[in-house]
Short mmCIF file of C-alpha atoms and ligand atoms in Angstrom, two decimals:
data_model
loop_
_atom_site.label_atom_id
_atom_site.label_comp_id
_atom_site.label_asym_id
_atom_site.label_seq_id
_atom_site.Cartn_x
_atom_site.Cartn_y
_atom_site.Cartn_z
CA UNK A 249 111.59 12.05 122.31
CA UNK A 250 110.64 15.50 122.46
CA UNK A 251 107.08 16.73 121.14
CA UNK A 252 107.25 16.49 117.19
CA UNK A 253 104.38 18.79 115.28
CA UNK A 254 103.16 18.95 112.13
CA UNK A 255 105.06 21.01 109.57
CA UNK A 256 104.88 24.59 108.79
CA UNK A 257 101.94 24.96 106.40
CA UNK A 258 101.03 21.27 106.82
CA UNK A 259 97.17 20.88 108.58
CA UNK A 260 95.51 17.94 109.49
CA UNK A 261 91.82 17.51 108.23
CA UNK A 262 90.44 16.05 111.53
CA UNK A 263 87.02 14.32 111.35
CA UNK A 264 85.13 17.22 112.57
CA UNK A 265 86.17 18.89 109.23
CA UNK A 266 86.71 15.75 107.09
CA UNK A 267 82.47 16.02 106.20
CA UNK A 268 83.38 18.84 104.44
CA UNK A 269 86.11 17.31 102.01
CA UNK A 270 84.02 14.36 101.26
CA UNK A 271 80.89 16.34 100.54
CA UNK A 272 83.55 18.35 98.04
CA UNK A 273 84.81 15.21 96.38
CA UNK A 274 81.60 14.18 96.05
CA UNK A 275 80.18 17.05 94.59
CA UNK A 276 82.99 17.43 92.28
CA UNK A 277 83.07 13.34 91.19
CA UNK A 278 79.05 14.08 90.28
CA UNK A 279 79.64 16.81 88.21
CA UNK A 280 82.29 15.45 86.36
CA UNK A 281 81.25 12.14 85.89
CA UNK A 282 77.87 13.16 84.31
CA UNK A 283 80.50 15.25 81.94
CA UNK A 284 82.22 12.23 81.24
CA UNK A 285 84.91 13.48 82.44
CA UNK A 286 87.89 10.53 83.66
CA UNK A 287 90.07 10.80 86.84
CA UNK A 288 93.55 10.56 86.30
CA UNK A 289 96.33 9.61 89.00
CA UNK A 290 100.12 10.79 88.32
CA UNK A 291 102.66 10.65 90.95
CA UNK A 292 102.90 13.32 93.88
CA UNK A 293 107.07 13.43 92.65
CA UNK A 294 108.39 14.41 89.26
CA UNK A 295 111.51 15.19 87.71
CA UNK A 296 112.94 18.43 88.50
CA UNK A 297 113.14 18.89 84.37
CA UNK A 298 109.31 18.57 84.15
CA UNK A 299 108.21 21.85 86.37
CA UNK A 300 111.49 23.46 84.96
CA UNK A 301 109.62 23.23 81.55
CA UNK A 302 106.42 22.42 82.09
CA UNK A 303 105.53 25.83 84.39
CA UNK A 304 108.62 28.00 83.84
CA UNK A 305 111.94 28.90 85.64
CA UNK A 306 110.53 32.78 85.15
CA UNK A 307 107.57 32.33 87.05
CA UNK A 308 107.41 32.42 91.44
CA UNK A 309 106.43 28.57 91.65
CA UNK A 310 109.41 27.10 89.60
CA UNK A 311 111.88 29.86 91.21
CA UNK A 312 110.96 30.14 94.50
CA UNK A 313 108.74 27.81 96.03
CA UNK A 314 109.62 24.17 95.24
CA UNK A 315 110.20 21.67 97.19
CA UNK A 316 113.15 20.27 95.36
CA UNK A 317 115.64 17.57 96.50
CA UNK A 318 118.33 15.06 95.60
CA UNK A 319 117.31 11.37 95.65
CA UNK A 320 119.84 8.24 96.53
CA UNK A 321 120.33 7.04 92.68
CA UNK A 322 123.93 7.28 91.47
CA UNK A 323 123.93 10.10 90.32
CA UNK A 324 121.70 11.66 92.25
CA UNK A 325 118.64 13.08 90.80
CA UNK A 326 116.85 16.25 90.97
CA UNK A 327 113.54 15.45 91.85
CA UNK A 328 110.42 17.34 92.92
CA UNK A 329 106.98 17.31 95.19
CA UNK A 330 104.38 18.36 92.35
CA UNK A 331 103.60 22.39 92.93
CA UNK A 332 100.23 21.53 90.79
CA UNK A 333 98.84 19.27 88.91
CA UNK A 334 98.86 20.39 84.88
CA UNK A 335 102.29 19.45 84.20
CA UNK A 336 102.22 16.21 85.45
CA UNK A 337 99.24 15.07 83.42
CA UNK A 338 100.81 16.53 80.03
CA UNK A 339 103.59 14.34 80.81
CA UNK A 340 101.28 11.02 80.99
CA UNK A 341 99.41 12.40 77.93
CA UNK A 342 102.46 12.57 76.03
CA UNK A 343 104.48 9.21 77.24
CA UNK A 344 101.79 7.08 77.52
CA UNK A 345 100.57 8.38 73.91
CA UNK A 346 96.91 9.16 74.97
CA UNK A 347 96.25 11.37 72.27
CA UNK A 348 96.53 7.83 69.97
CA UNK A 349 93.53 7.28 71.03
CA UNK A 350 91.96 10.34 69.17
CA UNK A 351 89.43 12.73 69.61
CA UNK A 352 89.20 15.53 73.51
CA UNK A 353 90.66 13.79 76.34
CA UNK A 354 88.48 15.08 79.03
CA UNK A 355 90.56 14.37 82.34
CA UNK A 356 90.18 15.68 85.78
CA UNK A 357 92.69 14.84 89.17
CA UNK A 358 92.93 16.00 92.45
CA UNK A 359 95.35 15.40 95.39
CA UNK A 360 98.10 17.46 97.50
CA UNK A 361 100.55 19.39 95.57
CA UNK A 362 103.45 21.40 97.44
CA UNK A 363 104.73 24.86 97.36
CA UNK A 364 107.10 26.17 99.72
CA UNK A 365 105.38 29.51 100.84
CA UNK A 366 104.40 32.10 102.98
CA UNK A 367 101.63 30.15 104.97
CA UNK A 368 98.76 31.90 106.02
CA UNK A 369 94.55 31.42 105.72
CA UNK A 370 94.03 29.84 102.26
CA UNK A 371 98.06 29.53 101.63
CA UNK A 372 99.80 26.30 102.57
CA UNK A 373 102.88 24.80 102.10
CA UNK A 374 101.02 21.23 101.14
CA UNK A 375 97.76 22.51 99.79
CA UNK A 376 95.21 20.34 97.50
CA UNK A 377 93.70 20.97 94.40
CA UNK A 378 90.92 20.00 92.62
CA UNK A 379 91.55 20.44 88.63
CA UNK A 380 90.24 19.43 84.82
CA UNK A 381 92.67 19.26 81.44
CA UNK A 382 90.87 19.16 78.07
CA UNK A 383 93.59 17.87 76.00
CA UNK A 384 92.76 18.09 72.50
CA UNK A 385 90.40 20.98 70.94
CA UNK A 386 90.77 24.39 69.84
CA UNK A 387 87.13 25.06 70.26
CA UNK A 388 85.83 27.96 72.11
CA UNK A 389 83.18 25.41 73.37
CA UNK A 390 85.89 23.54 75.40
CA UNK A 391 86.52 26.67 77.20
CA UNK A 392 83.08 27.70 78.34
CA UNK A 393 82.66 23.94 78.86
CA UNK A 394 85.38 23.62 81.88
CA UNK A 395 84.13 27.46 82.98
CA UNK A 396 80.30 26.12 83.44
CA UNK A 397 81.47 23.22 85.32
CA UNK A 398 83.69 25.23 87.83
CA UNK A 399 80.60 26.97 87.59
CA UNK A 400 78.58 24.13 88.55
CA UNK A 401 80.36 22.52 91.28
CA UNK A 402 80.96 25.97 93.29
CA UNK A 403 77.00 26.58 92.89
CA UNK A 404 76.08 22.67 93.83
CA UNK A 405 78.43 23.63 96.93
CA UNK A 406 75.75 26.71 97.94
CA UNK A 407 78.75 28.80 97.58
CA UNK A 408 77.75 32.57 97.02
CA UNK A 409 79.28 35.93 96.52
CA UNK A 410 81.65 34.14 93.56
CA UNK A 411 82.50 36.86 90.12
CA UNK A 412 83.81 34.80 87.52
CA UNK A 413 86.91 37.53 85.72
CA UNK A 414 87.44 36.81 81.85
CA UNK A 415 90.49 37.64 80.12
CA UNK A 416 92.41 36.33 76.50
CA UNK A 417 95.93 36.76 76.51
CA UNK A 418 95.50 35.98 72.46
CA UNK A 419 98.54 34.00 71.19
CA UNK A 420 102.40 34.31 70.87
CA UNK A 421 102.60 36.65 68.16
CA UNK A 422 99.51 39.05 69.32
CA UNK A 423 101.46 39.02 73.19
CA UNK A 424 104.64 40.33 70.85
CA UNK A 425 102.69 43.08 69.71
CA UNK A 426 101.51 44.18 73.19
CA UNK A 427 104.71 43.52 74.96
CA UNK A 428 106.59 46.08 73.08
CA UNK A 429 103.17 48.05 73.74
CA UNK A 430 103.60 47.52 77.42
CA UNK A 431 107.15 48.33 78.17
CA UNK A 432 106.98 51.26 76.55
CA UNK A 433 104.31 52.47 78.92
CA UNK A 434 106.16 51.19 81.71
CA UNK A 435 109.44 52.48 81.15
CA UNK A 436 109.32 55.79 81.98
CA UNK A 437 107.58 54.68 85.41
CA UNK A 438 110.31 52.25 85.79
CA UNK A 439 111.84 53.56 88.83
CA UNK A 440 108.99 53.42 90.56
CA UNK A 441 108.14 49.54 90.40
CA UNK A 442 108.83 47.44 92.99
CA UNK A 443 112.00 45.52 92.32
CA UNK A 444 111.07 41.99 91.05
CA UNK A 445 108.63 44.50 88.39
CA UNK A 446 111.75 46.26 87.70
CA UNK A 447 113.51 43.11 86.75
CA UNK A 448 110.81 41.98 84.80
CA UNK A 449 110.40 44.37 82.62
CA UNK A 450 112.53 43.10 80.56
CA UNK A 451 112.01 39.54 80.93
CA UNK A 452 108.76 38.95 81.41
CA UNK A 453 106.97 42.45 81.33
CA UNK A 454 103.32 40.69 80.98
CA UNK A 455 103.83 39.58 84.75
CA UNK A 456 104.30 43.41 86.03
CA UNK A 457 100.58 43.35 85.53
CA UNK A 458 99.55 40.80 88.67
CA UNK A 459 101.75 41.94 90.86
CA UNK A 460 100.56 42.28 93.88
CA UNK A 461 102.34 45.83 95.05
CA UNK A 462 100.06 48.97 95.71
CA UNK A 463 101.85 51.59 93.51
CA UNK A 464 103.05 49.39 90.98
CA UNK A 465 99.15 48.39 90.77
CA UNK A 466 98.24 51.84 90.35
CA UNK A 467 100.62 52.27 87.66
CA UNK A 468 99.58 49.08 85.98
CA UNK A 469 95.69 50.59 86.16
CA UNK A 470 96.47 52.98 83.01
CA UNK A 471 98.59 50.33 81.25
CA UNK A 472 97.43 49.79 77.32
CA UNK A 473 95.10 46.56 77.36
CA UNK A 474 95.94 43.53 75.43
CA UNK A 475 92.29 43.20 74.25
CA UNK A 476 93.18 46.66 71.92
CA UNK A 477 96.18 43.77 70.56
CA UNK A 478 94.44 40.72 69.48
CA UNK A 479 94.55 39.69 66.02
CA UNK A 480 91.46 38.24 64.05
CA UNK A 481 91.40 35.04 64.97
CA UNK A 482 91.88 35.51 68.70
CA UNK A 483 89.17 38.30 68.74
CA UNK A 484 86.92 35.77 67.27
CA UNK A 485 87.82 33.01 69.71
CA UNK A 486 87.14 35.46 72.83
CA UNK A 487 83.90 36.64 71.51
CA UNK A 488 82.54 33.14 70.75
CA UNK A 489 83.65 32.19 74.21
CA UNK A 490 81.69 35.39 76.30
CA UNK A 491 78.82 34.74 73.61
CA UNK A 492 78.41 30.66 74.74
CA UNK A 493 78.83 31.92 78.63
CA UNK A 494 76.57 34.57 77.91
CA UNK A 495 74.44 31.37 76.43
CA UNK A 496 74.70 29.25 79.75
CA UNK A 497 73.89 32.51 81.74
CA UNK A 498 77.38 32.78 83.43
CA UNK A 499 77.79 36.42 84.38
CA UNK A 500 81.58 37.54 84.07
CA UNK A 501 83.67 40.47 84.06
CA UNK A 502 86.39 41.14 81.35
CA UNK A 503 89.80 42.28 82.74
CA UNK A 504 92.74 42.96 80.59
CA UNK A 505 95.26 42.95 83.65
CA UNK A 506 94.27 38.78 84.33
CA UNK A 507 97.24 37.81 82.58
CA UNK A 508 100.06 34.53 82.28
CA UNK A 509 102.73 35.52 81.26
CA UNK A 510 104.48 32.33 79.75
CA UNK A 511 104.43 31.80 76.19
CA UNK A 512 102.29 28.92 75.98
CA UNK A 513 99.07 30.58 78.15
CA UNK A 514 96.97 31.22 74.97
CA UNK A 515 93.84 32.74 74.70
CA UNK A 516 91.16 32.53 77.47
CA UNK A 517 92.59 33.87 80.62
CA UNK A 518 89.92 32.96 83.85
CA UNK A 519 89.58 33.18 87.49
CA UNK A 520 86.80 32.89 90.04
CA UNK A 521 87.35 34.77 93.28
CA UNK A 522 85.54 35.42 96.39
CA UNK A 523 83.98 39.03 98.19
CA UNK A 524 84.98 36.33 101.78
CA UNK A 525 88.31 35.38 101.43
CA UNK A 526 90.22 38.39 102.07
CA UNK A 527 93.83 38.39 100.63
CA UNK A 528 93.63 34.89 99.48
CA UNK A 529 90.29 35.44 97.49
CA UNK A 530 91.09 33.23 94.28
CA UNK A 531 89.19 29.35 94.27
CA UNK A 532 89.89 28.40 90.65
CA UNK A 533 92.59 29.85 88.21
CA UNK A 534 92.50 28.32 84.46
CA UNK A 535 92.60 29.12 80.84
CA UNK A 536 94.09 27.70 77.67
CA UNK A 537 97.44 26.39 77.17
CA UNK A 538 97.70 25.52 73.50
CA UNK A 539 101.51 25.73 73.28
CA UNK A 540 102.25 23.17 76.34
CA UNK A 541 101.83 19.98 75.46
CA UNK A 542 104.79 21.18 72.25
CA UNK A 543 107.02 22.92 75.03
CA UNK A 544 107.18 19.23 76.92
CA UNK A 545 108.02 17.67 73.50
CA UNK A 546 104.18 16.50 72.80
CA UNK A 547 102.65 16.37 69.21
CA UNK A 548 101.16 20.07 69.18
CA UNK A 549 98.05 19.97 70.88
CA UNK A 550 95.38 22.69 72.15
CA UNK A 551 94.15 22.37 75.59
CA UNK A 552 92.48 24.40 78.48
CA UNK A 553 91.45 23.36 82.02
CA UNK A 554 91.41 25.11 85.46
CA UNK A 555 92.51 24.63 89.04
CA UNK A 556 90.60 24.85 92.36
CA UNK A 557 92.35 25.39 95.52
CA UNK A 558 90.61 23.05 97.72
CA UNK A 559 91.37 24.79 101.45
CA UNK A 560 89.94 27.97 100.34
CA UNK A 561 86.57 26.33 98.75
CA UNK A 562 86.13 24.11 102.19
CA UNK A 563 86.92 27.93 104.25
CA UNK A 564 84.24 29.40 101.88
CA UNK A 565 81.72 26.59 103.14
CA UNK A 566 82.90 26.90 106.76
CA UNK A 567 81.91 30.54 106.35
CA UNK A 568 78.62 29.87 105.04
CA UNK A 569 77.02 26.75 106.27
CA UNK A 570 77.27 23.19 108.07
CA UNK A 571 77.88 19.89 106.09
CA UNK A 572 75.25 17.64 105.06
CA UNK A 573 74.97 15.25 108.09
CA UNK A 574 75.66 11.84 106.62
CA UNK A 575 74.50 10.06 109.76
CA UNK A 576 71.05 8.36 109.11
CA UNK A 577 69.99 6.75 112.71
CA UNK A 578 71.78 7.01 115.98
CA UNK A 579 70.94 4.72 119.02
CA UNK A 580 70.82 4.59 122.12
CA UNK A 581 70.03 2.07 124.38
CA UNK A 582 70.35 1.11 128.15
CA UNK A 583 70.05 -2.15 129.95
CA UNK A 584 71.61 -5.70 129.27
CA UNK A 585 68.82 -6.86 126.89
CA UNK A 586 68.50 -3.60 125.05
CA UNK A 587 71.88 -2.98 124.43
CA UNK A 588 72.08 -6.27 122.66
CA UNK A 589 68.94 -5.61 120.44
CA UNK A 590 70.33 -2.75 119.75
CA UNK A 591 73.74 -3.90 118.20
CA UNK A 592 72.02 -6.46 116.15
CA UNK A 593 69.18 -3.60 114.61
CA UNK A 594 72.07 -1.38 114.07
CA UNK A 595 73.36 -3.91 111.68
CA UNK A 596 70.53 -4.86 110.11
CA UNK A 597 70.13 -1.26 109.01
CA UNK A 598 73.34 -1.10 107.90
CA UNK A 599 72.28 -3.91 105.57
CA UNK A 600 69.34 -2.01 104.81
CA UNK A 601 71.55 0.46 103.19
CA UNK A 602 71.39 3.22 106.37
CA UNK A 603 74.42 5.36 108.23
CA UNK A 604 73.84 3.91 111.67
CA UNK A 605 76.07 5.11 114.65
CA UNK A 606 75.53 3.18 118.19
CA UNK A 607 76.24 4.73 120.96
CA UNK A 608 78.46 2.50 123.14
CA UNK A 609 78.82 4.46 126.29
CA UNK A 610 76.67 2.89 128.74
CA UNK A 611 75.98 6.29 130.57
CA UNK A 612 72.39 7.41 131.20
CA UNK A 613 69.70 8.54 128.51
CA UNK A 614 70.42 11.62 128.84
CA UNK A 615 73.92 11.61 128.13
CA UNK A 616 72.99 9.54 124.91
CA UNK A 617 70.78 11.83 124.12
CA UNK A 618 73.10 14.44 123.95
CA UNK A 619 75.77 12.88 122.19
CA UNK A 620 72.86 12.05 119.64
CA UNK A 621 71.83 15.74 118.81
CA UNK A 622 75.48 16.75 118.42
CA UNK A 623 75.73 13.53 115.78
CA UNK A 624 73.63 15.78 113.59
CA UNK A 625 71.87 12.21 113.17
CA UNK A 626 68.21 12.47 111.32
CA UNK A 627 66.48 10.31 113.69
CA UNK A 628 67.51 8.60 116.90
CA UNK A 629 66.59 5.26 117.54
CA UNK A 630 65.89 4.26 121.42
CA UNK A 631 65.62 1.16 123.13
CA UNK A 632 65.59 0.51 126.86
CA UNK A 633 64.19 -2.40 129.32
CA UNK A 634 60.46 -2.21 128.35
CA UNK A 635 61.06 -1.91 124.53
CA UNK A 636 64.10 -4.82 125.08
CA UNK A 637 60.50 -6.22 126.86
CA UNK A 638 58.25 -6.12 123.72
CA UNK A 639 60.85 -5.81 120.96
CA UNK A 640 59.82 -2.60 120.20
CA UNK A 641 62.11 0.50 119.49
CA UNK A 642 61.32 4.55 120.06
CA UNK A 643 61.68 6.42 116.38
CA UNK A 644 62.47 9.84 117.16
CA UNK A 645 62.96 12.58 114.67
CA UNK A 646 65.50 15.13 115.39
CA UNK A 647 63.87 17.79 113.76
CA UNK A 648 60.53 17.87 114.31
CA UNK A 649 61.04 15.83 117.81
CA UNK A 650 58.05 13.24 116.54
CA UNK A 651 58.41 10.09 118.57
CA UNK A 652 56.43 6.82 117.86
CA UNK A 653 56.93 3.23 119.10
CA UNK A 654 57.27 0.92 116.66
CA UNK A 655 57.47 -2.82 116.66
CA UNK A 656 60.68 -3.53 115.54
CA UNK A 657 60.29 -6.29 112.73
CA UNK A 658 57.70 -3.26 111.32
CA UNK A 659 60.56 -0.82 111.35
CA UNK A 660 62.55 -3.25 109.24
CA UNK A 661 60.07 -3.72 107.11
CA UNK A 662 59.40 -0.20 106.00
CA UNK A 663 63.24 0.81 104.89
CA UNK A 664 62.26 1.97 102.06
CA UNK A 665 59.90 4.58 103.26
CA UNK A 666 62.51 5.15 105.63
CA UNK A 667 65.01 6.30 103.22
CA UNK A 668 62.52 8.31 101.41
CA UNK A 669 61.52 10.41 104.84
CA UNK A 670 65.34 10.70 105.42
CA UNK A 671 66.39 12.21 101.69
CA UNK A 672 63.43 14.74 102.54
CA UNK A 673 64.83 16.27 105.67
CA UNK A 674 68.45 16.17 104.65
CA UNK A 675 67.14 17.91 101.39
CA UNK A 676 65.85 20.59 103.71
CA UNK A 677 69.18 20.43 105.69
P1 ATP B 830 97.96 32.86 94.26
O1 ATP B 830 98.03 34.08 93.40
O2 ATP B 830 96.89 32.91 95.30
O3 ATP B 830 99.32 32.44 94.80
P2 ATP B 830 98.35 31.04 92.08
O4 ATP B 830 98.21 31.87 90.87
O5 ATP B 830 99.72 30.70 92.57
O6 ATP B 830 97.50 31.68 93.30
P3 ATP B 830 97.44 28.65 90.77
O7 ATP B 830 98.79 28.12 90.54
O8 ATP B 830 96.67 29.19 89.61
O9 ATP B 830 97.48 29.73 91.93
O10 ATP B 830 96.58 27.53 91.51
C1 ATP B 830 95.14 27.43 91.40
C2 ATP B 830 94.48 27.59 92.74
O11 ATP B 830 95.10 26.79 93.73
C3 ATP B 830 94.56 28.99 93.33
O12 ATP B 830 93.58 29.81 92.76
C4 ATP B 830 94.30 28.72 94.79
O13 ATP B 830 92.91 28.56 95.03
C5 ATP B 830 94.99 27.41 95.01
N1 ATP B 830 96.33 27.61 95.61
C6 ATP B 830 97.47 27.99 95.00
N2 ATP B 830 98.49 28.03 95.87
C7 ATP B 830 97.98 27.67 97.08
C8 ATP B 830 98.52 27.52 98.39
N3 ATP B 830 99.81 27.71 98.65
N4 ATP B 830 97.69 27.14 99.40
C9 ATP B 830 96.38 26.91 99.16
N5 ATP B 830 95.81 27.04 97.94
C10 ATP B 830 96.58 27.41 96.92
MG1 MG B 831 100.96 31.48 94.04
#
């Protein structure tokens, strides 16, 4: 058998990186959860029908970059690795009736989705996201809601240099308005687009605006702004929204070219981008979809939520600092006796409620000791003939270097302290 690699835009998260993810998740799971906000699981495959629908043939994901294939029922049928996660949970909401229930359904998800793309840094072919849905309210409140927790788990990350870009793209009737608005300032420049704005403009003009040519940008610069279209009650929505994140002290900039151009994007338009990400410089995309839960055949039903792309936030913290070490003790030990001491404290920590790593090599102290600073363990627990001798053990902080001796029954007893002296270096971490 000849040497089989990964896929094309396919990575494997190896444990060197795998700290990162879980301190992510985490993160993420905290946030949420004290939002009471509930994780929801769909499948990774779909029915063709459901992206068809659900995102739009129009748009680049449905037309050109899904992973679509036949299965083995007679008749085959078309079916489809999820390109993201929205459509997928409208389609639970609606056919397991969750809106019987009453009331917001606050629901968040995350997992692989697939897109069949151009891969480079930040763009893969199976990428993850990271995303919320608030099924169920109209309220200008929901929207700043899911904003201030992107908000919050991007900050609880340490993550800097992030601008938060506003936009409303109002609703069906206000986008008729400005459509005719817009290709009638685009027409006469119409030779000048690049060819898939050219065949938008007259099916989906709104899209000419993100797209991501130079001259057609240029062009798009002086385009009339939707904001100058919005009709009362969308004003009104946008404002409340800027005045609550102007409330929670989110700093934002408006932009009347952040636009989606399918009919049921509604109001609040949002993404967070980087200054460090170069081309791919967009973590989370959201905004409101009031009309999609109707376009899948739902009882019409408001909703917003957002998307983060997980491989660009984990870049962002590879860029700007090291995990949180999740190793507690490491130990090291030499010698018949100590080595089994050793195993049996490591595993009475472990019951103790401590992240203990034993170091099973058998080569000299110094080679443990190496291993152990490159565990990024907080302290290193050592045991060799004499402490085997007196049942003793050597605490050694990594940080400050501190070493004491310590009878080993009195290290056991003092776990609690233990974990207290541990939370306060990691916290400095
Ligand atoms: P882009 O303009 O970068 O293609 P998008 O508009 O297609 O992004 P969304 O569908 O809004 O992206 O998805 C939300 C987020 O998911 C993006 O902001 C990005 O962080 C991430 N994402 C999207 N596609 C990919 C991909 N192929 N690889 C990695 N991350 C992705
Ligand atoms: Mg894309």
């Amino acid at each position: 058998m000849g040497d089989i690699q990964a896929l094309r835009g396919t990575r494997d998260i190896l444990p060197d990186e795998v700290g990162y993810w879980q301190q992510v998740e985490a993160t993420a799971q905290q946030i949420l959860t004290r939002a009471v906000y509930q994780e929801i699981r769909t499948p990774i495959f779909e029915r063709t029908e459901l992206f068809e629908r659900g995102i739009g043939e129009a748009t680049d994901v449905v037309g050109k970059e899904m992973y679509t294939f036949s299965d083995r029922a007679t008749p085959p049928r078309s079916v489809t690795l999820r390109p993201e996660g929205t459509a997928g949970v409208v389609r639970t909401f609606i056919e397991r009736s969750l809106y019987a229930q009453g009331g917001v359904q606050r629901l968040w998800y995350t997992g692989p989705m697939f897109r069949y793309e151009n891969p480079q840094a930040g763009r893969q072919r199976q990428f993850h996201q990271l995303g919320v849905e608030v099924i169920g309210s109209a309220d200008p409140r929901a929207d700043a809601e899911v904003i201030a927790i992107a908000t919050d788990i991007l900050q609880s990350l340490g993550l800097k240099n992030l601008h938060l870009t506003l936009n409303s793209v109002g609703n069906l009737e206000d986008r008729q308005h400005y459509r005719q608005a817009l290709v009638d300032y685009l027409t006469p420049y119409q030779d000048q687009l690049d060819p898939d704005s050219q065949e938008r403009l007259s099916r989906n003009p709104l899209r000419i605006l993100d797209s991501k040519d130079k001259r057609t940008q240029e062009i798009a610069q002086n385009a009339p702004s939707i904001l100058d279209y919005l009709g009362s009650y969308s004003r009104q929505h946008f404002e409340k929204v800027q005045q609550l994140l102007s409330n929670l002290e989110i700093n934002y900039q408006l932009n009347p070219r952040l636009v989606r151009g399918l009919d049921y994007y509604t109001h609040t338009a949002f993404e967070i981008q980087s200054d460090d990400l170069g081309a791919q410089a967009t973590v989370c995309g959201g905004g409101r979809y009031d009309g999609l839960v109707a376009q899948l055949s739902g009882p019409d039903t408001p909703a917003v939520g957002w998307a983060i792309g997980l491989e660009r936030l984990i870049l962002l913290l590879q860029l700007q600092k090291l995990p949180v070490s999740l190793l507690d003790f490491y130990v090291v030990s030499r010698g018949e006796a100590a080595e089994a001491q050793a195993l049996i404290l490591a595993q009475k920590l472990r019951h103790s409620g401590f992240s203990v790593e034993l170091d099973l090599s058998g080569s000299g102290f110094k080679k443990q000791f190496a291993r152990a600073e490159r565990s990024r363990a907080i302290a290193c627990l050592i045991i060799g003939d004499e402490e085997a001798a007196s049942q003793t053990v050597k605490l050694k902080w990594m940080a400050s270097k501190e070493q004491q001796a310590i009878a080993a029954v009195d290290l056991l007893a003092m776990t609690d302290d233990l974990h207290q002296q541990i939370n306060t270096f990691r916290a400095t971490q």
